[in-house]
JSON list of N, CA and C in Angstrom, two decimals:
[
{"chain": "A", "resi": 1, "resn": "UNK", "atom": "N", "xyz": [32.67, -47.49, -41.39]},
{"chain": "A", "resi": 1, "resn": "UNK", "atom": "CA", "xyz": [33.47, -48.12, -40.36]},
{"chain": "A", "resi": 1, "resn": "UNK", "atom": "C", "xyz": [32.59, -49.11, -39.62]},
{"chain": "A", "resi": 2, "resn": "UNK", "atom": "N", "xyz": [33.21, -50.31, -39.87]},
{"chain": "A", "resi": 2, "resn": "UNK", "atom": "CA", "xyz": [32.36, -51.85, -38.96]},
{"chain": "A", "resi": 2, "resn": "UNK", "atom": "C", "xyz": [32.62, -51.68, -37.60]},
{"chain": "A", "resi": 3, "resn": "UNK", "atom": "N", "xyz": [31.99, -51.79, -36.83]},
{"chain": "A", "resi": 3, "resn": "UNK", "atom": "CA", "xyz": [31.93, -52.01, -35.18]},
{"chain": "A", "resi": 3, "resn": "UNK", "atom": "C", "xyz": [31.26, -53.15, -34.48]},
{"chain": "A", "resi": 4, "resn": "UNK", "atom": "N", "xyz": [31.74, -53.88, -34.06]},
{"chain": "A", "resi": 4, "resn": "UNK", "atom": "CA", "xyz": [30.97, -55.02, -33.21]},
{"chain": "A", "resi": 4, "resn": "UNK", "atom": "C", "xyz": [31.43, -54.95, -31.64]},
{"chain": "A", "resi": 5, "resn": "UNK", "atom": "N", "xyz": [29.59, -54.80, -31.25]},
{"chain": "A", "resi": 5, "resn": "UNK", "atom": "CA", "xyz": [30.01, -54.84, -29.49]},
{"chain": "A", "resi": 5, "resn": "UNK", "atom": "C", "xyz": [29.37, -56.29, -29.24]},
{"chain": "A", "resi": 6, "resn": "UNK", "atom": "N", "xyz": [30.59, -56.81, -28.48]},
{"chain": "A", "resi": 6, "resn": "UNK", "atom": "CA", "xyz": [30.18, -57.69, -27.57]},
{"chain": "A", "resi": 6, "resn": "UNK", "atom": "C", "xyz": [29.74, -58.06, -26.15]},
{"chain": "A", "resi": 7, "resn": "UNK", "atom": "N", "xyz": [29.47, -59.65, -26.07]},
{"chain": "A", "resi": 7, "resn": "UNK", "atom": "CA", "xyz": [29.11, -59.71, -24.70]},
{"chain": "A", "resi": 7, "resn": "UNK", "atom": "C", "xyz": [28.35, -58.68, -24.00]},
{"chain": "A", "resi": 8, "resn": "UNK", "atom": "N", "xyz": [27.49, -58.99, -25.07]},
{"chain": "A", "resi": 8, "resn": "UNK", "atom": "CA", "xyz": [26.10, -57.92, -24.24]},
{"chain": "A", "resi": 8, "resn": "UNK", "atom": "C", "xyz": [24.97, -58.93, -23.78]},
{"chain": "A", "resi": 9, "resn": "UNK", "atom": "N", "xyz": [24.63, -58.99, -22.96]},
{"chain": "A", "resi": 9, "resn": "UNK", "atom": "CA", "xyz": [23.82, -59.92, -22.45]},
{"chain": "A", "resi": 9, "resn": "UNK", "atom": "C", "xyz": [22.86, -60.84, -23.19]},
{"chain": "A", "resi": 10, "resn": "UNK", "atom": "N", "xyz": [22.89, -62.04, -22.60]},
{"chain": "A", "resi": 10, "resn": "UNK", "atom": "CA", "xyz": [22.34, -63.22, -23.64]},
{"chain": "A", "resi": 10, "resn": "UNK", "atom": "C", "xyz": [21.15, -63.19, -24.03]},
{"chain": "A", "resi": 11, "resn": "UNK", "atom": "N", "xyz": [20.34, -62.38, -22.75]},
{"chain": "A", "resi": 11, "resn": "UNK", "atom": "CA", "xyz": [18.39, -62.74, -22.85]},
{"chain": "A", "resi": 11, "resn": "UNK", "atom": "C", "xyz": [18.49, -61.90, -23.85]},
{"chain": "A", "resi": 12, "resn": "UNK", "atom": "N", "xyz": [18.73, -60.54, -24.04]},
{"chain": "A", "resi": 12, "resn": "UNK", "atom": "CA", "xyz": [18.14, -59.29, -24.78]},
{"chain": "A", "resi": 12, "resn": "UNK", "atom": "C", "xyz": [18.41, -59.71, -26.37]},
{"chain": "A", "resi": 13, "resn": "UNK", "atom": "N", "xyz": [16.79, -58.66, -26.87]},
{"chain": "A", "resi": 13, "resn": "UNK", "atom": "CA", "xyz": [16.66, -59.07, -27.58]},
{"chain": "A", "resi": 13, "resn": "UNK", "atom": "C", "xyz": [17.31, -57.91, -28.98]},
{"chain": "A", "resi": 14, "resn": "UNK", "atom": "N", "xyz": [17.02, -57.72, -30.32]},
{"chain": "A", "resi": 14, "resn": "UNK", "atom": "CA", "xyz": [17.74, -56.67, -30.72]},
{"chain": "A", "resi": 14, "resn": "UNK", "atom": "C", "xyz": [16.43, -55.45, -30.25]},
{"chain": "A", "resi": 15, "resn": "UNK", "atom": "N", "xyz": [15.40, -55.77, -30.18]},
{"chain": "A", "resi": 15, "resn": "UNK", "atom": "CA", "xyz": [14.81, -54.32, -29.50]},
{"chain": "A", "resi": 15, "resn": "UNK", "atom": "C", "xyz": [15.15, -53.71, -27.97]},
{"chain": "A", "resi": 16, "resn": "UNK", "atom": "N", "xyz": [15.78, -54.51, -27.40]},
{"chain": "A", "resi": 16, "resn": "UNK", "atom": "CA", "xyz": [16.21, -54.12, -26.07]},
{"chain": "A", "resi": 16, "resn": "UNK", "atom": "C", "xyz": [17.81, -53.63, -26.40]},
{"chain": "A", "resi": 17, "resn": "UNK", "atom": "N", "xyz": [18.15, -53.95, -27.03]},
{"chain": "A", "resi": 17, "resn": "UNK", "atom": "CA", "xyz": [19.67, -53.49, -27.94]},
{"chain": "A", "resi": 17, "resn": "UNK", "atom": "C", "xyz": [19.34, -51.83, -28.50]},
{"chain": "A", "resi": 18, "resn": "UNK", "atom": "N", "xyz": [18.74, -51.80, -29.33]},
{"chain": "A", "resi": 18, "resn": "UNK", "atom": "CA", "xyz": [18.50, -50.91, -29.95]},
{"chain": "A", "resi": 18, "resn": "UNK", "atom": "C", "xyz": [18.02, -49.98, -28.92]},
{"chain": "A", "resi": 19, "resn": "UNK", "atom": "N", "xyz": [17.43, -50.49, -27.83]},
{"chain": "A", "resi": 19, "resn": "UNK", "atom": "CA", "xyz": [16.60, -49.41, -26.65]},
{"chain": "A", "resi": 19, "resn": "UNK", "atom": "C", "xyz": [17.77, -48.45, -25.99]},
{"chain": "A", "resi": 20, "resn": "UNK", "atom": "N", "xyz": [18.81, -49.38, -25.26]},
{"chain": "A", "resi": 20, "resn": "UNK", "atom": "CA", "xyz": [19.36, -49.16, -24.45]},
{"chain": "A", "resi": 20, "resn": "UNK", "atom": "C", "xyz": [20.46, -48.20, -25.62]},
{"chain": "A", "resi": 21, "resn": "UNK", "atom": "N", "xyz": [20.61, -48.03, -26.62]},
{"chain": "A", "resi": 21, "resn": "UNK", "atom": "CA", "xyz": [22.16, -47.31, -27.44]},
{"chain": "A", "resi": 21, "resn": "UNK", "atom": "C", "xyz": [21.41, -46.11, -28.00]},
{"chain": "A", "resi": 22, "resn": "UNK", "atom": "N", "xyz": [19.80, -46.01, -27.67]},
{"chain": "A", "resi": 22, "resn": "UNK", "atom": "CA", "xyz": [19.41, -45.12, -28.68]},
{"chain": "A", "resi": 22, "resn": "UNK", "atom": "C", "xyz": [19.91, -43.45, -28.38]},
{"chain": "A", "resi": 23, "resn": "UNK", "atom": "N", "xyz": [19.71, -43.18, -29.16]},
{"chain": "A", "resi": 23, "resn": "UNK", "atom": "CA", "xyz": [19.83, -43.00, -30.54]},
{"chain": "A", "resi": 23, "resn": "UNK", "atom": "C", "xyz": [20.87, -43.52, -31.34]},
{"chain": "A", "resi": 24, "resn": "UNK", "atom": "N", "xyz": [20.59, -44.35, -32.18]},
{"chain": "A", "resi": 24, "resn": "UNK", "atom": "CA", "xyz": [21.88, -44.61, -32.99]},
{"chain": "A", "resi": 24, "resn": "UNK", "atom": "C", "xyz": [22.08, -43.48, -33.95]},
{"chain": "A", "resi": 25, "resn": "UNK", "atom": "N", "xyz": [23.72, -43.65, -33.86]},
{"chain": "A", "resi": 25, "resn": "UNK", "atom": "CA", "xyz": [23.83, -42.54, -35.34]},
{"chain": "A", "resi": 25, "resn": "UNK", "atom": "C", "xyz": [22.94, -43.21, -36.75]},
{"chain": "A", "resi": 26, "resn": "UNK", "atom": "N", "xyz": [23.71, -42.59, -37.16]},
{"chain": "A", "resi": 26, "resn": "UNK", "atom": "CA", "xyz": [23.34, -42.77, -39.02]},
{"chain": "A", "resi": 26, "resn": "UNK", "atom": "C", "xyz": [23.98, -43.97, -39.12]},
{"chain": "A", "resi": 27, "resn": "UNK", "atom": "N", "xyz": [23.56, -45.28, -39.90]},
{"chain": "A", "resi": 27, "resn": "UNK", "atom": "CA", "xyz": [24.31, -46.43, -39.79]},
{"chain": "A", "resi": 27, "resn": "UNK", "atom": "C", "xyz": [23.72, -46.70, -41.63]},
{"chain": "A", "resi": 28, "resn": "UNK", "atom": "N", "xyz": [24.75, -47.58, -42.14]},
{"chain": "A", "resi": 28, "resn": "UNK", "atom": "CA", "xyz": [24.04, -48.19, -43.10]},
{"chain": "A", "resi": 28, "resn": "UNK", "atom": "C", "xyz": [24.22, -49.67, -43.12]},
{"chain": "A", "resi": 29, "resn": "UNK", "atom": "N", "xyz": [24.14, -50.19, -41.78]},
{"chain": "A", "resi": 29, "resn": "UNK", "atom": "CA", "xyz": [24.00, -52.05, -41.67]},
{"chain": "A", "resi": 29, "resn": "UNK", "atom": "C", "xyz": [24.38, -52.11, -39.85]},
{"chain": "A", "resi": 30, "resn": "UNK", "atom": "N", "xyz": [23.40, -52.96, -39.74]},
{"chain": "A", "resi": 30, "resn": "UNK", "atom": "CA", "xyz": [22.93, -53.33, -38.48]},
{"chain": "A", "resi": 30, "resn": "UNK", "atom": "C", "xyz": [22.65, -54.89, -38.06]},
{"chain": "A", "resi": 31, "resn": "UNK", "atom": "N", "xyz": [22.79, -55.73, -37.81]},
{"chain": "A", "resi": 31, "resn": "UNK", "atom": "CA", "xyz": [22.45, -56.64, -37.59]},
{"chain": "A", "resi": 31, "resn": "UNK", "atom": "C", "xyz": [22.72, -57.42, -36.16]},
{"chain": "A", "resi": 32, "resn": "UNK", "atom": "N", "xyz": [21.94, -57.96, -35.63]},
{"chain": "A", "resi": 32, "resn": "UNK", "atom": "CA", "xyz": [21.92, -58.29, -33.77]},
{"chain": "A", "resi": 32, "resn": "UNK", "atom": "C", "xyz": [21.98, -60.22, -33.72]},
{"chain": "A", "resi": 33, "resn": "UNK", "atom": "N", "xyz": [23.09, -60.57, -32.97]},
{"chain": "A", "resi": 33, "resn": "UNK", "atom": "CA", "xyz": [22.93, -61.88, -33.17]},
{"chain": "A", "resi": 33, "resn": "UNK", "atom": "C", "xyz": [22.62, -62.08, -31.59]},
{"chain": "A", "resi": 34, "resn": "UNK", "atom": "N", "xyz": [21.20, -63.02, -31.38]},
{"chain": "A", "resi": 34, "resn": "UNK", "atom": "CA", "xyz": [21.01, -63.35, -30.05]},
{"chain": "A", "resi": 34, "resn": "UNK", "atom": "C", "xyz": [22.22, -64.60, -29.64]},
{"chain": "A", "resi": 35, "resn": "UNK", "atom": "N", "xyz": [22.14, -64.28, -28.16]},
{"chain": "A", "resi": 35, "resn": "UNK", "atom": "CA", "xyz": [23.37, -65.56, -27.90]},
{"chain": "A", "resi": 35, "resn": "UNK", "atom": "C", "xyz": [22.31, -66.45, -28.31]},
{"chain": "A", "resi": 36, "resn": "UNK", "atom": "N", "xyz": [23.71, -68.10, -28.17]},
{"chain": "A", "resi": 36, "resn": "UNK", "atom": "CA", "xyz": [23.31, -69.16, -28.06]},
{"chain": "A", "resi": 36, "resn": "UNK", "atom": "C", "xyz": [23.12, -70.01, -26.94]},
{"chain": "A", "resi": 37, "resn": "UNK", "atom": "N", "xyz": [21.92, -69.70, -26.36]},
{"chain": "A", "resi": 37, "resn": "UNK", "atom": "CA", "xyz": [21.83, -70.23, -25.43]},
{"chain": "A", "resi": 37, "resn": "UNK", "atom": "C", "xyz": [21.92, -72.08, -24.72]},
{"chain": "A", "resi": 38, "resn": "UNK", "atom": "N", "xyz": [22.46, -72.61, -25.60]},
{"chain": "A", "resi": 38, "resn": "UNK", "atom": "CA", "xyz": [22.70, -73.94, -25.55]},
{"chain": "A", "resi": 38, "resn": "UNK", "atom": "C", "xyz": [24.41, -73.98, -24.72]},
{"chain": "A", "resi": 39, "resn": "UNK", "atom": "N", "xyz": [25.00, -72.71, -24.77]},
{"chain": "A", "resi": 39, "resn": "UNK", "atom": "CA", "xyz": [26.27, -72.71, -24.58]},
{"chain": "A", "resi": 39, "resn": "UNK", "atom": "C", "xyz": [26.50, -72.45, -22.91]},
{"chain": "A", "resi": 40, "resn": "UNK", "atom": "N", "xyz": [25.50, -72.15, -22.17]},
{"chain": "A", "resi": 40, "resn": "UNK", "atom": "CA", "xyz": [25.23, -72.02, -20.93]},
{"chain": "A", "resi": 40, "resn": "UNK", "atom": "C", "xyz": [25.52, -70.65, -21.07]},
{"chain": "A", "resi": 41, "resn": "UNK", "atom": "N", "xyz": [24.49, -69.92, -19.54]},
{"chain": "A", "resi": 41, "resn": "UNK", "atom": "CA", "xyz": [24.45, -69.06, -19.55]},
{"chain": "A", "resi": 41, "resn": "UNK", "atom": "C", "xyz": [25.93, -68.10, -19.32]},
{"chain": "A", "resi": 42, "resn": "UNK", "atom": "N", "xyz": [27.11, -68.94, -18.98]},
{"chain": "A", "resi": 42, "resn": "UNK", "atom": "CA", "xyz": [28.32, -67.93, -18.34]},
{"chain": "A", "resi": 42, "resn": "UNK", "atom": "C", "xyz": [29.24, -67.87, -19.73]},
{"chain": "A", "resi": 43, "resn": "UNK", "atom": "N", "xyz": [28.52, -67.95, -20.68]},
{"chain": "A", "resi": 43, "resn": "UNK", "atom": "CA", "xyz": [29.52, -68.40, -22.01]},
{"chain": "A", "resi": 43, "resn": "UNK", "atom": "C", "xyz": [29.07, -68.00, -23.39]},
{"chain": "A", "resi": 44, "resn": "UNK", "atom": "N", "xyz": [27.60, -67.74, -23.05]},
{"chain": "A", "resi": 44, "resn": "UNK", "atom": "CA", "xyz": [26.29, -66.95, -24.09]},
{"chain": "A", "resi": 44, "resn": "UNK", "atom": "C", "xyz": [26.51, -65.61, -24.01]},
{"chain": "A", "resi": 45, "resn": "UNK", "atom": "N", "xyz": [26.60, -65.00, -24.84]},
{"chain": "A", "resi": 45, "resn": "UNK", "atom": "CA", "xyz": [26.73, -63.56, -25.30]},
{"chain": "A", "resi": 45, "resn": "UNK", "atom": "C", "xyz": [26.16, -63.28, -26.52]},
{"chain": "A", "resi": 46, "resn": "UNK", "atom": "N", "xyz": [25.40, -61.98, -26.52]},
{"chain": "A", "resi": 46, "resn": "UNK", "atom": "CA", "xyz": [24.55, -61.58, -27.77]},
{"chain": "A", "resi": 46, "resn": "UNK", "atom": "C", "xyz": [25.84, -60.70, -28.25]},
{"chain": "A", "resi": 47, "resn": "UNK", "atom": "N", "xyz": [25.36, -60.14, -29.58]},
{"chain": "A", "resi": 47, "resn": "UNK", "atom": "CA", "xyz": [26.57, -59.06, -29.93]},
{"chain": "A", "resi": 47, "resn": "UNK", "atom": "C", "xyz": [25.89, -58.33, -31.53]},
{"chain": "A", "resi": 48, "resn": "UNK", "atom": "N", "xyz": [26.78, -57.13, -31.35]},
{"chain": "A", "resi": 48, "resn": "UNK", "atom": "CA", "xyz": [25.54, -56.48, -32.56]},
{"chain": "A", "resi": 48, "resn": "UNK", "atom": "C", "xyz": [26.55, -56.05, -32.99]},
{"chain": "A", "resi": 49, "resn": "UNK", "atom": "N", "xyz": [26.43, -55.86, -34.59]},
{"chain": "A", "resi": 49, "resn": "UNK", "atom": "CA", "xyz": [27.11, -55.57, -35.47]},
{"chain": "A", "resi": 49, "resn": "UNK", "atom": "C", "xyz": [26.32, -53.97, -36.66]},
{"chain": "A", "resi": 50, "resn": "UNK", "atom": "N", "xyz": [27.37, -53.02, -36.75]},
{"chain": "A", "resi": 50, "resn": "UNK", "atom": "CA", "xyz": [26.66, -51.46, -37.01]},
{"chain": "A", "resi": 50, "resn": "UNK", "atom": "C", "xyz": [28.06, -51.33, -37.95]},
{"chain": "A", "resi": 51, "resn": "UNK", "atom": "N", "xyz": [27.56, -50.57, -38.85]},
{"chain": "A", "resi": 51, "resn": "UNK", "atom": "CA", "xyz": [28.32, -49.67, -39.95]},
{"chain": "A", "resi": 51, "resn": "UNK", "atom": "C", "xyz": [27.93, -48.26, -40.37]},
{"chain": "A", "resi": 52, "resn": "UNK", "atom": "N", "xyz": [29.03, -47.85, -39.41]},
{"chain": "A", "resi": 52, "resn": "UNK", "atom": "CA", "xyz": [28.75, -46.31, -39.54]},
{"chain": "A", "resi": 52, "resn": "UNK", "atom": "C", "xyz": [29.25, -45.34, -40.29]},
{"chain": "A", "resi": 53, "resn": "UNK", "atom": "N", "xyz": [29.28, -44.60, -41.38]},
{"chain": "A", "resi": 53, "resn": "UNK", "atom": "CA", "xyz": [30.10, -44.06, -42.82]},
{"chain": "A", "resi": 53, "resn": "UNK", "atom": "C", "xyz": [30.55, -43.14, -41.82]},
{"chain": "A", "resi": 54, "resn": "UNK", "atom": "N", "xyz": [29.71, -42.30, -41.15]},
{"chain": "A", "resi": 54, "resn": "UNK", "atom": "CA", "xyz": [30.74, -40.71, -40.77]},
{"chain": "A", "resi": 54, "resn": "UNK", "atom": "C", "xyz": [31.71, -41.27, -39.33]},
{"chain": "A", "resi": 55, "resn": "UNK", "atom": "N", "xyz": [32.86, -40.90, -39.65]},
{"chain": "A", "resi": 55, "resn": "UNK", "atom": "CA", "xyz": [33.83, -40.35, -38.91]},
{"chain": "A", "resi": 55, "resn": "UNK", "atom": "C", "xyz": [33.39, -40.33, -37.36]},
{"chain": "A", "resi": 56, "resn": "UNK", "atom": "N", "xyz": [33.15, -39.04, -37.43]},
{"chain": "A", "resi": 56, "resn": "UNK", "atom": "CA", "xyz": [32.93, -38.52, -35.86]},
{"chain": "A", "resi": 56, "resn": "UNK", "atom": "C", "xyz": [31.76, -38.75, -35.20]},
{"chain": "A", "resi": 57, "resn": "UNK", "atom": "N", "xyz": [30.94, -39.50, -36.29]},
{"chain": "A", "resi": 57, "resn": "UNK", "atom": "CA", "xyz": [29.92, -40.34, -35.37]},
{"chain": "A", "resi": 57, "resn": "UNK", "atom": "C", "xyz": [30.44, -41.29, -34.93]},
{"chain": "A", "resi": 58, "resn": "UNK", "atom": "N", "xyz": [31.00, -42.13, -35.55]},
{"chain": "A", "resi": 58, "resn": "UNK", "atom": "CA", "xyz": [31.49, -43.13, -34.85]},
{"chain": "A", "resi": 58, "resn": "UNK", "atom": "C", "xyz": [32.61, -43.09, -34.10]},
{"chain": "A", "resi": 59, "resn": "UNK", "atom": "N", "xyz": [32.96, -41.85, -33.79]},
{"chain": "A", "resi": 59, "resn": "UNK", "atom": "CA", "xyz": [34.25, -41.26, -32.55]},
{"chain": "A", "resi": 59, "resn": "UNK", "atom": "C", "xyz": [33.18, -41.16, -31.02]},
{"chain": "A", "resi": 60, "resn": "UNK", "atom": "N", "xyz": [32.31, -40.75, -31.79]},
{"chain": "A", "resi": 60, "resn": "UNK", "atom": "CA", "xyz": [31.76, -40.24, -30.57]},
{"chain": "A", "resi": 60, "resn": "UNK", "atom": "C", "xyz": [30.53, -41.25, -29.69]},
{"chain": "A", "resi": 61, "resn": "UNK", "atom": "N", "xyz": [30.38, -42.41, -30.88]},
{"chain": "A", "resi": 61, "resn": "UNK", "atom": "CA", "xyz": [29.65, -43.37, -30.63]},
{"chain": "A", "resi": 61, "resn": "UNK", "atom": "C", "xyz": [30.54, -44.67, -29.45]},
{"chain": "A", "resi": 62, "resn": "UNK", "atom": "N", "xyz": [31.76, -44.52, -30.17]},
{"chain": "A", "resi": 62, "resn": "UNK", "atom": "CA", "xyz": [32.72, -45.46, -29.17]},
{"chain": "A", "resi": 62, "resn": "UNK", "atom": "C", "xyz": [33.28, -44.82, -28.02]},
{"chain": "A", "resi": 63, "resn": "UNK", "atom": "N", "xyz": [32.84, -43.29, -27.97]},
{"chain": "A", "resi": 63, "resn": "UNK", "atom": "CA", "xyz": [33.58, -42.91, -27.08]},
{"chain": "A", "resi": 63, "resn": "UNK", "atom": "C", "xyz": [32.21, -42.99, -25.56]},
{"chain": "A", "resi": 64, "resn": "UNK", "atom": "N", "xyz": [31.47, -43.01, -26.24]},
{"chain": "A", "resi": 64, "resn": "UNK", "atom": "CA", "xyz": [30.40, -43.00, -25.17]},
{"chain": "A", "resi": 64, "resn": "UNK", "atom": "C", "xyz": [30.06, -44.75, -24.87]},
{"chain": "A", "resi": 65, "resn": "UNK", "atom": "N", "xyz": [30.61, -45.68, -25.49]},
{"chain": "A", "resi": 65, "resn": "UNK", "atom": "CA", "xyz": [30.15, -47.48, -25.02]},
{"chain": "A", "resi": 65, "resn": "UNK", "atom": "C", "xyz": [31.14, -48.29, -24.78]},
{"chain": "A", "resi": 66, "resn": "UNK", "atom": "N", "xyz": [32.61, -47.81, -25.45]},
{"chain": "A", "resi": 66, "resn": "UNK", "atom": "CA", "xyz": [33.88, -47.88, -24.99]},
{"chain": "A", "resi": 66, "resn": "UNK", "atom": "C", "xyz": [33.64, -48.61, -23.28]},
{"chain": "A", "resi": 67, "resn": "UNK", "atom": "N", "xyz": [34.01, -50.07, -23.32]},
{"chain": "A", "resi": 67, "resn": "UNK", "atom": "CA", "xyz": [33.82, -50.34, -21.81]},
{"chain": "A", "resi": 67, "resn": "UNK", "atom": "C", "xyz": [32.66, -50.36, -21.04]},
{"chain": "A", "resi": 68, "resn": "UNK", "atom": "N", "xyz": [31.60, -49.67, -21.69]},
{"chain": "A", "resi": 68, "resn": "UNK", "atom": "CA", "xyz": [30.13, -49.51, -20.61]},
{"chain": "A", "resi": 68, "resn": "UNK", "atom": "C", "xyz": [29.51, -50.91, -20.29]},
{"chain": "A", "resi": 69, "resn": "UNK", "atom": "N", "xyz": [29.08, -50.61, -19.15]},
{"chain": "A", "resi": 69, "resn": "UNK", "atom": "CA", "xyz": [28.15, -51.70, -18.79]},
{"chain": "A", "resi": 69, "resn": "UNK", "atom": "C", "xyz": [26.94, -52.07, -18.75]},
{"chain": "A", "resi": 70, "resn": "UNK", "atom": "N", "xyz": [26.46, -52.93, -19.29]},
{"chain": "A", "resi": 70, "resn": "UNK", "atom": "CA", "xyz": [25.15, -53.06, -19.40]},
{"chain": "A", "resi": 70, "resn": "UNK", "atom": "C", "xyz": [24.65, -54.11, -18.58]},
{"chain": "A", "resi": 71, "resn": "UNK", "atom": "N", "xyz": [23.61, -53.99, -18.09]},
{"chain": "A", "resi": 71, "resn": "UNK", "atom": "CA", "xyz": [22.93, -54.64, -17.05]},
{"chain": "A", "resi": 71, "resn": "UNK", "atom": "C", "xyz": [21.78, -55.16, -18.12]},
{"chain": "A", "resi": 72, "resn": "UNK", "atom": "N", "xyz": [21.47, -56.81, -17.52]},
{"chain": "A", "resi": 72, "resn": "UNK", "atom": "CA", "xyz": [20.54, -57.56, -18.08]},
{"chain": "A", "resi": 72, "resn": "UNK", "atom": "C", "xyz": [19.06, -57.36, -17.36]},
{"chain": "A", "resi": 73, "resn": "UNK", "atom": "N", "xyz": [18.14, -57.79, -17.55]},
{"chain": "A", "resi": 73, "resn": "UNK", "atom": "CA", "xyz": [16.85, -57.66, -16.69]},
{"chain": "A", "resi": 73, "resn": "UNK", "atom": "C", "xyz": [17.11, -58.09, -15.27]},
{"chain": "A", "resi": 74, "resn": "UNK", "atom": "N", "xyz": [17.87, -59.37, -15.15]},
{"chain": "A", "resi": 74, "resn": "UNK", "atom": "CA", "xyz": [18.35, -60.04, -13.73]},
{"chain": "A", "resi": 74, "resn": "UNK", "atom": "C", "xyz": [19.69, -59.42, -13.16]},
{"chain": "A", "resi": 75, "resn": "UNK", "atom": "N", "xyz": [19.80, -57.66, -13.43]},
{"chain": "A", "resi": 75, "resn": "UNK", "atom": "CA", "xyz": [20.76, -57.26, -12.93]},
{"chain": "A", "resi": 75, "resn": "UNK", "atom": "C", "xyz": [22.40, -57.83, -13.01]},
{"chain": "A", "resi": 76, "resn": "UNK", "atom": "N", "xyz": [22.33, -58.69, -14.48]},
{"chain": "A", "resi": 76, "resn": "UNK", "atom": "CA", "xyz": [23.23, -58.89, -13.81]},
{"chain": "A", "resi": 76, "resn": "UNK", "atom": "C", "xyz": [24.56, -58.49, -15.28]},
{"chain": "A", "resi": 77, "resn": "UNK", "atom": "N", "xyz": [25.59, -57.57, -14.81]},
{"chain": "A", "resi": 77, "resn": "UNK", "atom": "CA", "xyz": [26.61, -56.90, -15.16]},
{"chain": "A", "resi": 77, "resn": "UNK", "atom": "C", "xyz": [27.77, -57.16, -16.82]},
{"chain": "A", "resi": 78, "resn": "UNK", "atom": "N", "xyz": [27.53, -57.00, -17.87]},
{"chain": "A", "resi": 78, "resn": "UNK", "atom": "CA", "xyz": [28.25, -57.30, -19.05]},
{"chain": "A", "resi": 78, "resn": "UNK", "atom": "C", "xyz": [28.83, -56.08, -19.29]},
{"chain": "A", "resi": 79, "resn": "UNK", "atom": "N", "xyz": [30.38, -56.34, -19.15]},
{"chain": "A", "resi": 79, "resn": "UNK", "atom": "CA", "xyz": [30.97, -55.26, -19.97]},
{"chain": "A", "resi": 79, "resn": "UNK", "atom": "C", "xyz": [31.22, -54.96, -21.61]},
{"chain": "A", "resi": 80, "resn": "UNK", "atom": "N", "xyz": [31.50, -54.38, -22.07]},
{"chain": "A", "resi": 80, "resn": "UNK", "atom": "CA", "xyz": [31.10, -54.33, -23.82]},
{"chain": "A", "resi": 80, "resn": "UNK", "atom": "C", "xyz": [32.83, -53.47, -24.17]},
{"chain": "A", "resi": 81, "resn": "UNK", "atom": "N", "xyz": [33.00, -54.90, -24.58]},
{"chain": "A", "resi": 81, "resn": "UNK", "atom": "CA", "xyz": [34.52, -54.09, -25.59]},
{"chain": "A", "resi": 81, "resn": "UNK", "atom": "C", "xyz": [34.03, -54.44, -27.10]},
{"chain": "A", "resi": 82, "resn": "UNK", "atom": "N", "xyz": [34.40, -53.22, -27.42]},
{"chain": "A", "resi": 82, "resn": "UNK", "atom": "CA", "xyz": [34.24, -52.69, -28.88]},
{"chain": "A", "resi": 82, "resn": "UNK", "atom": "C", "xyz": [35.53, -53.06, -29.74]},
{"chain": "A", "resi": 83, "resn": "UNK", "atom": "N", "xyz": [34.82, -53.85, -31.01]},
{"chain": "A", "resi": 83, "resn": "UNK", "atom": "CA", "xyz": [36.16, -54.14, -31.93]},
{"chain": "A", "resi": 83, "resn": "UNK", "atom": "C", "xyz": [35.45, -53.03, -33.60]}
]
């Protein structure tokens, strides 16, 4: 099952991605696209992309980021809807 969270803050990088969700489940594809920062900062969004085979990991993975917020280094507030 593919999952992409967005609008997660532009600076971070995929190790600050990976910091803040850890532990990830069991995944077999991962990949982190930094924003583009040419697009200005109110319009730049990073977003990571995970494929998770089991089920109820990934029940329990959306059930815990579903909406959460993540805060950038400059405090400042991205909500994360999950497709």
């Amino acid at each position: 099952f593919q999952i992409v969270l967005r609008h997660l803050p532009p600076s971070w990088t995929s190790e600050q991605f990976l910091e803040m969700v850890s532990p990830l489940p069991d995944h077999d594809y991962y990949r982190f696209c930094k924003a583009d920062l040419s697009l200005g900062q109110q319009f730049s969004f990073s977003r990571a992309y995970l494929n998770i085979p089991d089920r109820q990991d990934l029940i329990l993975f959306v059930e815990k980021f579903q909406g959460y917020i993540f805060l950038d280094k400059n405090g400042q507030r991205r909500s994360n809807p999950l497709s």
